[in-house]
Amino acid sequence: MVVESGLPFESIEEAVIEARSRVSSFLFPKSGVEGDALLSVIRREWRGGIGRGEIERIAAIDGSNNSDYFTLGQIIFVVSASLFMKDSEPVVARKYQIGVMDDYHYRERVSFCRETMEVKMALRSLELEPEILLMDGSFLAMVDRGLWSTPYGQKVPYPMRRILREVESALGVDLTQGLVSHTHLMDISSRIEEIVSSVLEDEKGRPPERDEVKRAMAFIERYEVLSSLNELLRRGRGTLVAVAKRSGSRLYFNSRLPDMEVVRRYTSLESGYLSPKSAELRFPQYSGIDDTYRIMLTYARLETATNPLRVEVVGDADESFLEELLGSLAKYSVRGYPYHLRRVHELAKIGRDLMSHLARNLLVPEVSGRERLGE
Amino acid sequence: MESDVLGRIAPNSTPVQAEMIAYAGVVPKVGDYVVIDSEESQLLGMVSNVVRGALELARSDLLQANYYDTILEVVGSPSDWLKATIRMIGVLSRSELAGLPRAPPPTGALVRKAPADLLRRIFAPPEGREGIKLGKLLTRGDVVVHLDPDELISRHLAVLAVTGGGKSNSVAVILEEIVRMGGVAILFDVHSEYTGMTLGCPHCEVETVDPVLDPNTLTVEELGSLLGVTYDNAPKQFIYLKAAYRRAKELLIRERLGEYLRRTEIEAEMDDLLAGMQAIIQLSLREKDSDDRFLIAFPSNDRGSIESLLAKVDFVRSKYGRVLRPAAGELVDHLNYGKLVIVDLGQLDSDLTDIVVGKTLYTILMRAKLKRIGRGYEDFPTPVFAVLEEAHALIPSVEHTYTSSAAASIAKEGRKFGVGLCLVSQRPKRLNSDVLSQMVNKIILRVVEPEDQAYVRRATEFLSEEMVSYLPSLDVGEAVVVGPMVRIPALVKVRLFEGKRGGESMKAYEMWREGLKKRLSASPDEYYDSIGG
């Protein structure tokens, strides 16, 4: 027998029904103050229709990564970066980097490797002199992340500055060079680990914790991404364009809903774009990179009844350039997405099945049976 | 890469079938023979299907060709891929063909085009004998396909195709080859298509014969079929028919039949059995209480049945008088070595055609049997190859005909006694399935109708689904050839018949132009004279 406590004992169905209208008005604020304000911005800033641009020499860069447990605590990762460019004949390039690392926050660290490779492939592609170099994603998002590897606040703590200096001097290479991530190369990574351990022990007067070593290593790996990106932004001004299919950014409307959702929900289904908004790309202070870049940000629907895209152009692009750019992208779009990006994605893709096959059959085939996890 | 290399075996192969991924730029064709490197031997297979795709266009959301335009503009030419399905045919052991492999080919095994020498050996005539030169491989014009005549006779043949698919040419080619070898052939020409046919070789003889039946050689059941009187549909009439038959036979033996014919004033030869039966029935009705033992006694209430029987006999005699000729001999008497007998059935209706064909087939089988067991007919030429045009009309699936029974008997027993049967049809699904399935050899030309395809597939041991799906796209004269008469299934371009054959497609335009020219060149008087004006 149950004794009444005086406290509520709700039915889940009744609670949901009761909350339904509030949830709905929160998710879909079409009417009301917020909805009206968004609609008014859209009416003012949305440019209906996209013409046909004349830009032909368009290149696109994308990367992919995947990883698999090799043994307990050890990860094999495969990362790729690809280029596809339409010239008189298609131009393609692809580079892979394969390595092993501890499983300590490995997803984030493998993604650093991918970002580095993408940025470096873009840097090398600039030599092919494309009129437009498309990258998948967002430059702003690439520098602006609350990452496990950067828990040091805005300022770089002294030991990190020293580690960076010693690593750069010990490696003797410019981290922005080449096509692969230097800090993820297995021999260099071991070397970095030694330097990090030694500096931390020296600074702290005790052997460092494993967590401290790995965080510092991740910081160096992240630094390679940012320094390479800085080089790319510096050299690729006026050429670089980032296109994102998904984005949670609220920079344009400063609304409760992400910008992309606002565009999707409040614009008609016809093609068009928002008048560009200027934003400043600033590297996090802890990176020690002081350069800033102007980014023109817009959202565009390249084809009727397709999902909008977020488009970032590096440099002071005016609206007429934006029109020309979007017109050229629309000309080569399939289902509202630039085909160059789709193609380069296909070239770079490392699927789960492929990764599993590579890890099991090609990478270290002599390790099998009980030695392989999950076998 | 060697020029004859096609691709490599993909995973999931079986001992019966495998998939091959083709090398870039290589386009294997359906019907191609391939050799697969296996562990200790080589396997022979045939490409039964080819699938082609393009990596860049393999998306389900590209539902307008405009998207293809955009993609092709960006990538130039798409990255084609080809995947071929290979049906295993057998294991090659020192270039000789053995049975199906027991194990699948290894994944990644190299697949090459089968060498022409190997195929020539496989499709060559049996050693020390001649073969029936049917045509060339569709995908390999340098390989001639021969049929084994022994297997053709003993395992029978069906030639199936839509109208205009090349059936008659195929039949003519086979008959020409058989007769050239000295063979014995009979063709039941339902539409008078082959009248005037000639064969190319010096010793070949073609005789077109009118369908005559000696009623005296017919059994009572055969006569009943002709009259439409059977024990099942008219038992009383059949009993009186039997009685009249027995009495007429006896009178014939006693040479007294003419006496009864004279009494009724029926105009007939004195030894005409059917006329004699008519006389006996007529006299039995007229002289009801006579004590003549050659007349039939019957109770009064059966009079109607007997009158009806008399009317039927009278009708059949007047309708088929031209065909039913006493002492006309048997059609099979015309058979001989190096000779083709064409039975011109064009003017007969379906009932009589059924009797003529069924009777002749039974006679061939019976004589061949007696010859084989040493009970007479030593001079009867065997083996005989009997060809039935329009077989679906004579051996239908829905009703039982006299020819069906005869064909079923030959299908079952012909092998032992040297009688081979060939059924030719454009509507396979209307053919009796039991008989068709015993035609183990098949030449299947273009078949469009899906039900016909499914029917042929069910009735054919060696035919794969993929090959069936290929049937509608065959051109005139292109055929799938299966059965023991060829060592392996083949896609063949049947050669053109070298002799002269009637029944080619009507050239309407030319005939009209010629007729018009003739009319315009005639003087007005001649013209009106010719039309009776």
JSON list of N, CA, C and O in Angstrom, two decimals, chain B residues 123-166:
[
{"chain": "B", "resi": 123, "resn": "PHE", "atom": "N", "xyz": [33.27, -26.10, -79.40]},
{"chain": "B", "resi": 123, "resn": "PHE", "atom": "CA", "xyz": [32.13, -26.08, -80.32]},
{"chain": "B", "resi": 123, "resn": "PHE", "atom": "C", "xyz": [32.39, -26.86, -81.62]},
{"chain": "B", "resi": 123, "resn": "PHE", "atom": "O", "xyz": [31.61, -26.75, -82.56]},
{"chain": "B", "resi": 124, "resn": "ALA", "atom": "N", "xyz": [33.49, -27.60, -81.65]},
{"chain": "B", "resi": 124, "resn": "ALA", "atom": "CA", "xyz": [33.79, -28.39, -82.85]},
{"chain": "B", "resi": 124, "resn": "ALA", "atom": "C", "xyz": [32.85, -29.59, -82.90]},
{"chain": "B", "resi": 124, "resn": "ALA", "atom": "O", "xyz": [32.28, -29.99, -81.89]},
{"chain": "B", "resi": 125, "resn": "PRO", "atom": "N", "xyz": [32.70, -30.22, -84.08]},
{"chain": "B", "resi": 125, "resn": "PRO", "atom": "CA", "xyz": [31.88, -31.43, -84.15]},
{"chain": "B", "resi": 125, "resn": "PRO", "atom": "C", "xyz": [32.53, -32.54, -83.32]},
{"chain": "B", "resi": 125, "resn": "PRO", "atom": "O", "xyz": [33.74, -32.48, -83.07]},
{"chain": "B", "resi": 126, "resn": "PRO", "atom": "N", "xyz": [31.74, -33.54, -82.90]},
{"chain": "B", "resi": 126, "resn": "PRO", "atom": "CA", "xyz": [32.33, -34.65, -82.14]},
{"chain": "B", "resi": 126, "resn": "PRO", "atom": "C", "xyz": [33.44, -35.30, -82.98]},
{"chain": "B", "resi": 126, "resn": "PRO", "atom": "O", "xyz": [33.34, -35.34, -84.21]},
{"chain": "B", "resi": 127, "resn": "GLU", "atom": "N", "xyz": [34.46, -35.81, -82.29]},
{"chain": "B", "resi": 127, "resn": "GLU", "atom": "CA", "xyz": [35.63, -36.31, -83.01]},
{"chain": "B", "resi": 127, "resn": "GLU", "atom": "C", "xyz": [35.26, -37.41, -84.00]},
{"chain": "B", "resi": 127, "resn": "GLU", "atom": "O", "xyz": [34.50, -38.32, -83.67]},
{"chain": "B", "resi": 128, "resn": "GLY", "atom": "N", "xyz": [35.79, -37.29, -85.19]},
{"chain": "B", "resi": 128, "resn": "GLY", "atom": "CA", "xyz": [35.56, -38.31, -86.21]},
{"chain": "B", "resi": 128, "resn": "GLY", "atom": "C", "xyz": [34.21, -38.24, -86.87]},
{"chain": "B", "resi": 128, "resn": "GLY", "atom": "O", "xyz": [33.85, -39.12, -87.66]},
{"chain": "B", "resi": 129, "resn": "ARG", "atom": "N", "xyz": [33.41, -37.25, -86.52]},
{"chain": "B", "resi": 129, "resn": "ARG", "atom": "CA", "xyz": [32.07, -37.14, -87.13]},
{"chain": "B", "resi": 129, "resn": "ARG", "atom": "C", "xyz": [31.85, -35.71, -87.60]},
{"chain": "B", "resi": 129, "resn": "ARG", "atom": "O", "xyz": [32.56, -34.80, -87.20]},
{"chain": "B", "resi": 130, "resn": "GLU", "atom": "N", "xyz": [30.82, -35.57, -88.40]},
{"chain": "B", "resi": 130, "resn": "GLU", "atom": "CA", "xyz": [30.44, -34.22, -88.79]},
{"chain": "B", "resi": 130, "resn": "GLU", "atom": "C", "xyz": [29.45, -33.67, -87.77]},
{"chain": "B", "resi": 130, "resn": "GLU", "atom": "O", "xyz": [28.75, -34.43, -87.10]},
{"chain": "B", "resi": 131, "resn": "GLY", "atom": "N", "xyz": [29.39, -32.36, -87.71]},
{"chain": "B", "resi": 131, "resn": "GLY", "atom": "CA", "xyz": [28.40, -31.74, -86.82]},
{"chain": "B", "resi": 131, "resn": "GLY", "atom": "C", "xyz": [27.44, -30.91, -87.64]},
{"chain": "B", "resi": 131, "resn": "GLY", "atom": "O", "xyz": [27.63, -30.70, -88.84]},
{"chain": "B", "resi": 132, "resn": "ILE", "atom": "N", "xyz": [26.41, -30.45, -86.96]},
{"chain": "B", "resi": 132, "resn": "ILE", "atom": "CA", "xyz": [25.45, -29.56, -87.63]},
{"chain": "B", "resi": 132, "resn": "ILE", "atom": "C", "xyz": [25.96, -28.14, -87.45]},
{"chain": "B", "resi": 132, "resn": "ILE", "atom": "O", "xyz": [25.98, -27.62, -86.33]},
{"chain": "B", "resi": 133, "resn": "LYS", "atom": "N", "xyz": [26.38, -27.54, -88.54]},
{"chain": "B", "resi": 133, "resn": "LYS", "atom": "CA", "xyz": [26.97, -26.20, -88.46]},
{"chain": "B", "resi": 133, "resn": "LYS", "atom": "C", "xyz": [25.85, -25.18, -88.33]},
{"chain": "B", "resi": 133, "resn": "LYS", "atom": "O", "xyz": [25.17, -24.87, -89.30]},
{"chain": "B", "resi": 134, "resn": "LEU", "atom": "N", "xyz": [25.65, -24.70, -87.11]},
{"chain": "B", "resi": 134, "resn": "LEU", "atom": "CA", "xyz": [24.48, -23.84, -86.85]},
{"chain": "B", "resi": 134, "resn": "LEU", "atom": "C", "xyz": [24.78, -22.37, -87.11]},
{"chain": "B", "resi": 134, "resn": "LEU", "atom": "O", "xyz": [23.94, -21.64, -87.64]},
{"chain": "B", "resi": 135, "resn": "GLY", "atom": "N", "xyz": [25.96, -21.90, -86.75]},
{"chain": "B", "resi": 135, "resn": "GLY", "atom": "CA", "xyz": [26.28, -20.48, -86.93]},
{"chain": "B", "resi": 135, "resn": "GLY", "atom": "C", "xyz": [27.55, -20.16, -86.17]},
{"chain": "B", "resi": 135, "resn": "GLY", "atom": "O", "xyz": [28.38, -21.05, -85.95]},
{"chain": "B", "resi": 136, "resn": "LYS", "atom": "N", "xyz": [27.67, -18.89, -85.75]},
{"chain": "B", "resi": 136, "resn": "LYS", "atom": "CA", "xyz": [28.88, -18.48, -85.03]},
{"chain": "B", "resi": 136, "resn": "LYS", "atom": "C", "xyz": [28.50, -17.90, -83.68]},
{"chain": "B", "resi": 136, "resn": "LYS", "atom": "O", "xyz": [27.36, -17.43, -83.51]},
{"chain": "B", "resi": 137, "resn": "LEU", "atom": "N", "xyz": [29.43, -17.93, -82.76]},
{"chain": "B", "resi": 137, "resn": "LEU", "atom": "CA", "xyz": [29.16, -17.31, -81.46]},
{"chain": "B", "resi": 137, "resn": "LEU", "atom": "C", "xyz": [28.87, -15.83, -81.65]},
{"chain": "B", "resi": 137, "resn": "LEU", "atom": "O", "xyz": [29.56, -15.16, -82.43]},
{"chain": "B", "resi": 138, "resn": "LEU", "atom": "N", "xyz": [27.87, -15.34, -80.94]},
{"chain": "B", "resi": 138, "resn": "LEU", "atom": "CA", "xyz": [27.45, -13.95, -81.12]},
{"chain": "B", "resi": 138, "resn": "LEU", "atom": "C", "xyz": [28.57, -12.98, -80.76]},
{"chain": "B", "resi": 138, "resn": "LEU", "atom": "O", "xyz": [28.76, -11.96, -81.41]},
{"chain": "B", "resi": 139, "resn": "THR", "atom": "N", "xyz": [29.30, -13.32, -79.71]},
{"chain": "B", "resi": 139, "resn": "THR", "atom": "CA", "xyz": [30.34, -12.39, -79.26]},
{"chain": "B", "resi": 139, "resn": "THR", "atom": "C", "xyz": [31.71, -12.73, -79.83]},
{"chain": "B", "resi": 139, "resn": "THR", "atom": "O", "xyz": [32.66, -12.01, -79.60]},
{"chain": "B", "resi": 140, "resn": "ARG", "atom": "N", "xyz": [31.80, -13.86, -80.53]},
{"chain": "B", "resi": 140, "resn": "ARG", "atom": "CA", "xyz": [33.10, -14.27, -81.08]},
{"chain": "B", "resi": 140, "resn": "ARG", "atom": "C", "xyz": [32.87, -14.79, -82.49]},
{"chain": "B", "resi": 140, "resn": "ARG", "atom": "O", "xyz": [32.64, -15.98, -82.72]},
{"chain": "B", "resi": 141, "resn": "GLY", "atom": "N", "xyz": [32.90, -13.87, -83.44]},
{"chain": "B", "resi": 141, "resn": "GLY", "atom": "CA", "xyz": [32.61, -14.23, -84.83]},
{"chain": "B", "resi": 141, "resn": "GLY", "atom": "C", "xyz": [33.59, -15.22, -85.42]},
{"chain": "B", "resi": 141, "resn": "GLY", "atom": "O", "xyz": [33.36, -15.76, -86.50]},
{"chain": "B", "resi": 142, "resn": "ASP", "atom": "N", "xyz": [34.69, -15.49, -84.71]},
{"chain": "B", "resi": 142, "resn": "ASP", "atom": "CA", "xyz": [35.68, -16.42, -85.26]},
{"chain": "B", "resi": 142, "resn": "ASP", "atom": "C", "xyz": [35.48, -17.85, -84.75]},
{"chain": "B", "resi": 142, "resn": "ASP", "atom": "O", "xyz": [36.30, -18.71, -85.00]},
{"chain": "B", "resi": 143, "resn": "VAL", "atom": "N", "xyz": [34.39, -18.08, -84.03]},
{"chain": "B", "resi": 143, "resn": "VAL", "atom": "CA", "xyz": [34.14, -19.43, -83.51]},
{"chain": "B", "resi": 143, "resn": "VAL", "atom": "C", "xyz": [32.83, -19.97, -84.07]},
{"chain": "B", "resi": 143, "resn": "VAL", "atom": "O", "xyz": [31.76, -19.40, -83.86]},
{"chain": "B", "resi": 144, "resn": "VAL", "atom": "N", "xyz": [32.95, -21.08, -84.84]},
{"chain": "B", "resi": 144, "resn": "VAL", "atom": "CA", "xyz": [31.77, -21.71, -85.44]},
{"chain": "B", "resi": 144, "resn": "VAL", "atom": "C", "xyz": [31.17, -22.70, -84.44]},
{"chain": "B", "resi": 144, "resn": "VAL", "atom": "O", "xyz": [31.90, -23.43, -83.78]},
{"chain": "B", "resi": 145, "resn": "VAL", "atom": "N", "xyz": [29.85, -22.67, -84.34]},
{"chain": "B", "resi": 145, "resn": "VAL", "atom": "CA", "xyz": [29.17, -23.57, -83.39]},
{"chain": "B", "resi": 145, "resn": "VAL", "atom": "C", "xyz": [28.56, -24.74, -84.14]},
{"chain": "B", "resi": 145, "resn": "VAL", "atom": "O", "xyz": [27.78, -24.55, -85.08]},
{"chain": "B", "resi": 146, "resn": "HIS", "atom": "N", "xyz": [28.95, -25.95, -83.73]},
{"chain": "B", "resi": 146, "resn": "HIS", "atom": "CA", "xyz": [28.38, -27.17, -84.32]},
{"chain": "B", "resi": 146, "resn": "HIS", "atom": "C", "xyz": [27.50, -27.86, -83.29]},
{"chain": "B", "resi": 146, "resn": "HIS", "atom": "O", "xyz": [27.81, -27.86, -82.10]},
{"chain": "B", "resi": 147, "resn": "LEU", "atom": "N", "xyz": [26.41, -28.46, -83.75]},
{"chain": "B", "resi": 147, "resn": "LEU", "atom": "CA", "xyz": [25.55, -29.26, -82.87]},
{"chain": "B", "resi": 147, "resn": "LEU", "atom": "C", "xyz": [25.88, -30.73, -83.09]},
{"chain": "B", "resi": 147, "resn": "LEU", "atom": "O", "xyz": [26.19, -31.14, -84.21]},
{"chain": "B", "resi": 148, "resn": "ASP", "atom": "N", "xyz": [25.75, -31.50, -82.01]},
{"chain": "B", "resi": 148, "resn": "ASP", "atom": "CA", "xyz": [26.00, -32.93, -82.09]},
{"chain": "B", "resi": 148, "resn": "ASP", "atom": "C", "xyz": [24.71, -33.61, -82.58]},
{"chain": "B", "resi": 148, "resn": "ASP", "atom": "O", "xyz": [23.69, -33.60, -81.88]},
{"chain": "B", "resi": 149, "resn": "PRO", "atom": "N", "xyz": [24.73, -34.23, -83.77]},
{"chain": "B", "resi": 149, "resn": "PRO", "atom": "CA", "xyz": [23.48, -34.80, -84.31]},
{"chain": "B", "resi": 149, "resn": "PRO", "atom": "C", "xyz": [22.92, -35.93, -83.45]},
{"chain": "B", "resi": 149, "resn": "PRO", "atom": "O", "xyz": [21.71, -36.11, -83.34]},
{"chain": "B", "resi": 150, "resn": "ASP", "atom": "N", "xyz": [23.82, -36.72, -82.82]},
{"chain": "B", "resi": 150, "resn": "ASP", "atom": "CA", "xyz": [23.35, -37.83, -81.98]},
{"chain": "B", "resi": 150, "resn": "ASP", "atom": "C", "xyz": [22.51, -37.29, -80.83]},
{"chain": "B", "resi": 150, "resn": "ASP", "atom": "O", "xyz": [21.43, -37.80, -80.51]},
{"chain": "B", "resi": 151, "resn": "GLU", "atom": "N", "xyz": [23.04, -36.23, -80.18]},
{"chain": "B", "resi": 151, "resn": "GLU", "atom": "CA", "xyz": [22.32, -35.65, -79.04]},
{"chain": "B", "resi": 151, "resn": "GLU", "atom": "C", "xyz": [21.05, -34.96, -79.51]},
{"chain": "B", "resi": 151, "resn": "GLU", "atom": "O", "xyz": [20.05, -34.91, -78.78]},
{"chain": "B", "resi": 152, "resn": "LEU", "atom": "N", "xyz": [21.10, -34.41, -80.70]},
{"chain": "B", "resi": 152, "resn": "LEU", "atom": "CA", "xyz": [19.91, -33.73, -81.23]},
{"chain": "B", "resi": 152, "resn": "LEU", "atom": "C", "xyz": [18.76, -34.72, -81.40]},
{"chain": "B", "resi": 152, "resn": "LEU", "atom": "O", "xyz": [17.62, -34.44, -81.03]},
{"chain": "B", "resi": 153, "resn": "ILE", "atom": "N", "xyz": [19.07, -35.88, -81.96]},
{"chain": "B", "resi": 153, "resn": "ILE", "atom": "CA", "xyz": [18.02, -36.89, -82.19]},
{"chain": "B", "resi": 153, "resn": "ILE", "atom": "C", "xyz": [17.55, -37.48, -80.87]},
{"chain": "B", "resi": 153, "resn": "ILE", "atom": "O", "xyz": [16.36, -37.61, -80.60]},
{"chain": "B", "resi": 154, "resn": "SER", "atom": "N", "xyz": [18.51, -37.83, -80.01]},
{"chain": "B", "resi": 154, "resn": "SER", "atom": "CA", "xyz": [18.10, -38.58, -78.82]},
{"chain": "B", "resi": 154, "resn": "SER", "atom": "C", "xyz": [17.51, -37.69, -77.72]},
{"chain": "B", "resi": 154, "resn": "SER", "atom": "O", "xyz": [16.77, -38.17, -76.89]},
{"chain": "B", "resi": 155, "resn": "ARG", "atom": "N", "xyz": [17.82, -36.39, -77.71]},
{"chain": "B", "resi": 155, "resn": "ARG", "atom": "CA", "xyz": [17.28, -35.54, -76.65]},
{"chain": "B", "resi": 155, "resn": "ARG", "atom": "C", "xyz": [16.30, -34.49, -77.19]},
{"chain": "B", "resi": 155, "resn": "ARG", "atom": "O", "xyz": [15.90, -33.61, -76.47]},
{"chain": "B", "resi": 156, "resn": "HIS", "atom": "N", "xyz": [15.97, -34.60, -78.48]},
{"chain": "B", "resi": 156, "resn": "HIS", "atom": "CA", "xyz": [14.93, -33.75, -79.10]},
{"chain": "B", "resi": 156, "resn": "HIS", "atom": "C", "xyz": [15.31, -32.26, -79.06]},
{"chain": "B", "resi": 156, "resn": "HIS", "atom": "O", "xyz": [16.33, -31.88, -78.49]},
{"chain": "B", "resi": 157, "resn": "LEU", "atom": "N", "xyz": [14.44, -31.45, -79.64]},
{"chain": "B", "resi": 157, "resn": "LEU", "atom": "CA", "xyz": [14.77, -30.03, -79.79]},
{"chain": "B", "resi": 157, "resn": "LEU", "atom": "C", "xyz": [13.50, -29.19, -79.79]},
{"chain": "B", "resi": 157, "resn": "LEU", "atom": "O", "xyz": [12.47, -29.60, -80.34]},
{"chain": "B", "resi": 158, "resn": "ALA", "atom": "N", "xyz": [13.58, -28.01, -79.17]},
{"chain": "B", "resi": 158, "resn": "ALA", "atom": "CA", "xyz": [12.51, -27.00, -79.30]},
{"chain": "B", "resi": 158, "resn": "ALA", "atom": "C", "xyz": [13.14, -25.75, -79.88]},
{"chain": "B", "resi": 158, "resn": "ALA", "atom": "O", "xyz": [14.21, -25.32, -79.43]},
{"chain": "B", "resi": 159, "resn": "VAL", "atom": "N", "xyz": [12.49, -25.17, -80.87]},
{"chain": "B", "resi": 159, "resn": "VAL", "atom": "CA", "xyz": [12.94, -23.90, -81.45]},
{"chain": "B", "resi": 159, "resn": "VAL", "atom": "C", "xyz": [11.86, -22.87, -81.13]},
{"chain": "B", "resi": 159, "resn": "VAL", "atom": "O", "xyz": [10.72, -22.99, -81.60]},
{"chain": "B", "resi": 160, "resn": "LEU", "atom": "N", "xyz": [12.20, -21.89, -80.31]},
{"chain": "B", "resi": 160, "resn": "LEU", "atom": "CA", "xyz": [11.19, -20.97, -79.78]},
{"chain": "B", "resi": 160, "resn": "LEU", "atom": "C", "xyz": [11.58, -19.53, -80.10]},
{"chain": "B", "resi": 160, "resn": "LEU", "atom": "O", "xyz": [12.72, -19.13, -79.92]},
{"chain": "B", "resi": 161, "resn": "ALA", "atom": "N", "xyz": [10.59, -18.78, -80.55]},
{"chain": "B", "resi": 161, "resn": "ALA", "atom": "CA", "xyz": [10.85, -17.35, -80.83]},
{"chain": "B", "resi": 161, "resn": "ALA", "atom": "C", "xyz": [9.56, -16.67, -81.23]},
{"chain": "B", "resi": 161, "resn": "ALA", "atom": "O", "xyz": [8.58, -17.33, -81.59]},
{"chain": "B", "resi": 162, "resn": "VAL", "atom": "N", "xyz": [9.57, -15.35, -81.17]},
{"chain": "B", "resi": 162, "resn": "VAL", "atom": "CA", "xyz": [8.43, -14.59, -81.68]},
{"chain": "B", "resi": 162, "resn": "VAL", "atom": "C", "xyz": [8.40, -14.73, -83.20]},
{"chain": "B", "resi": 162, "resn": "VAL", "atom": "O", "xyz": [9.39, -15.14, -83.81]},
{"chain": "B", "resi": 163, "resn": "THR", "atom": "N", "xyz": [7.28, -14.36, -83.80]},
{"chain": "B", "resi": 163, "resn": "THR", "atom": "CA", "xyz": [7.19, -14.37, -85.25]},
{"chain": "B", "resi": 163, "resn": "THR", "atom": "C", "xyz": [8.26, -13.41, -85.80]},
{"chain": "B", "resi": 163, "resn": "THR", "atom": "O", "xyz": [8.39, -12.30, -85.31]},
{"chain": "B", "resi": 164, "resn": "GLY", "atom": "N", "xyz": [8.99, -13.88, -86.78]},
{"chain": "B", "resi": 164, "resn": "GLY", "atom": "CA", "xyz": [10.02, -13.02, -87.37]},
{"chain": "B", "resi": 164, "resn": "GLY", "atom": "C", "xyz": [11.33, -13.05, -86.59]},
{"chain": "B", "resi": 164, "resn": "GLY", "atom": "O", "xyz": [12.24, -12.31, -86.88]},
{"chain": "B", "resi": 165, "resn": "GLY", "atom": "N", "xyz": [11.42, -13.95, -85.61]},
{"chain": "B", "resi": 165, "resn": "GLY", "atom": "CA", "xyz": [12.64, -14.03, -84.80]},
{"chain": "B", "resi": 165, "resn": "GLY", "atom": "C", "xyz": [13.73, -14.87, -85.45]},
{"chain": "B", "resi": 165, "resn": "GLY", "atom": "O", "xyz": [14.88, -14.84, -85.03]},
{"chain": "B", "resi": 166, "resn": "GLY", "atom": "N", "xyz": [13.37, -15.64, -86.47]},
{"chain": "B", "resi": 166, "resn": "GLY", "atom": "CA", "xyz": [14.37, -16.45, -87.17]},
{"chain": "B", "resi": 166, "resn": "GLY", "atom": "C", "xyz": [14.20, -17.94, -86.95]},
{"chain": "B", "resi": 166, "resn": "GLY", "atom": "O", "xyz": [15.13, -18.71, -87.18]}
]
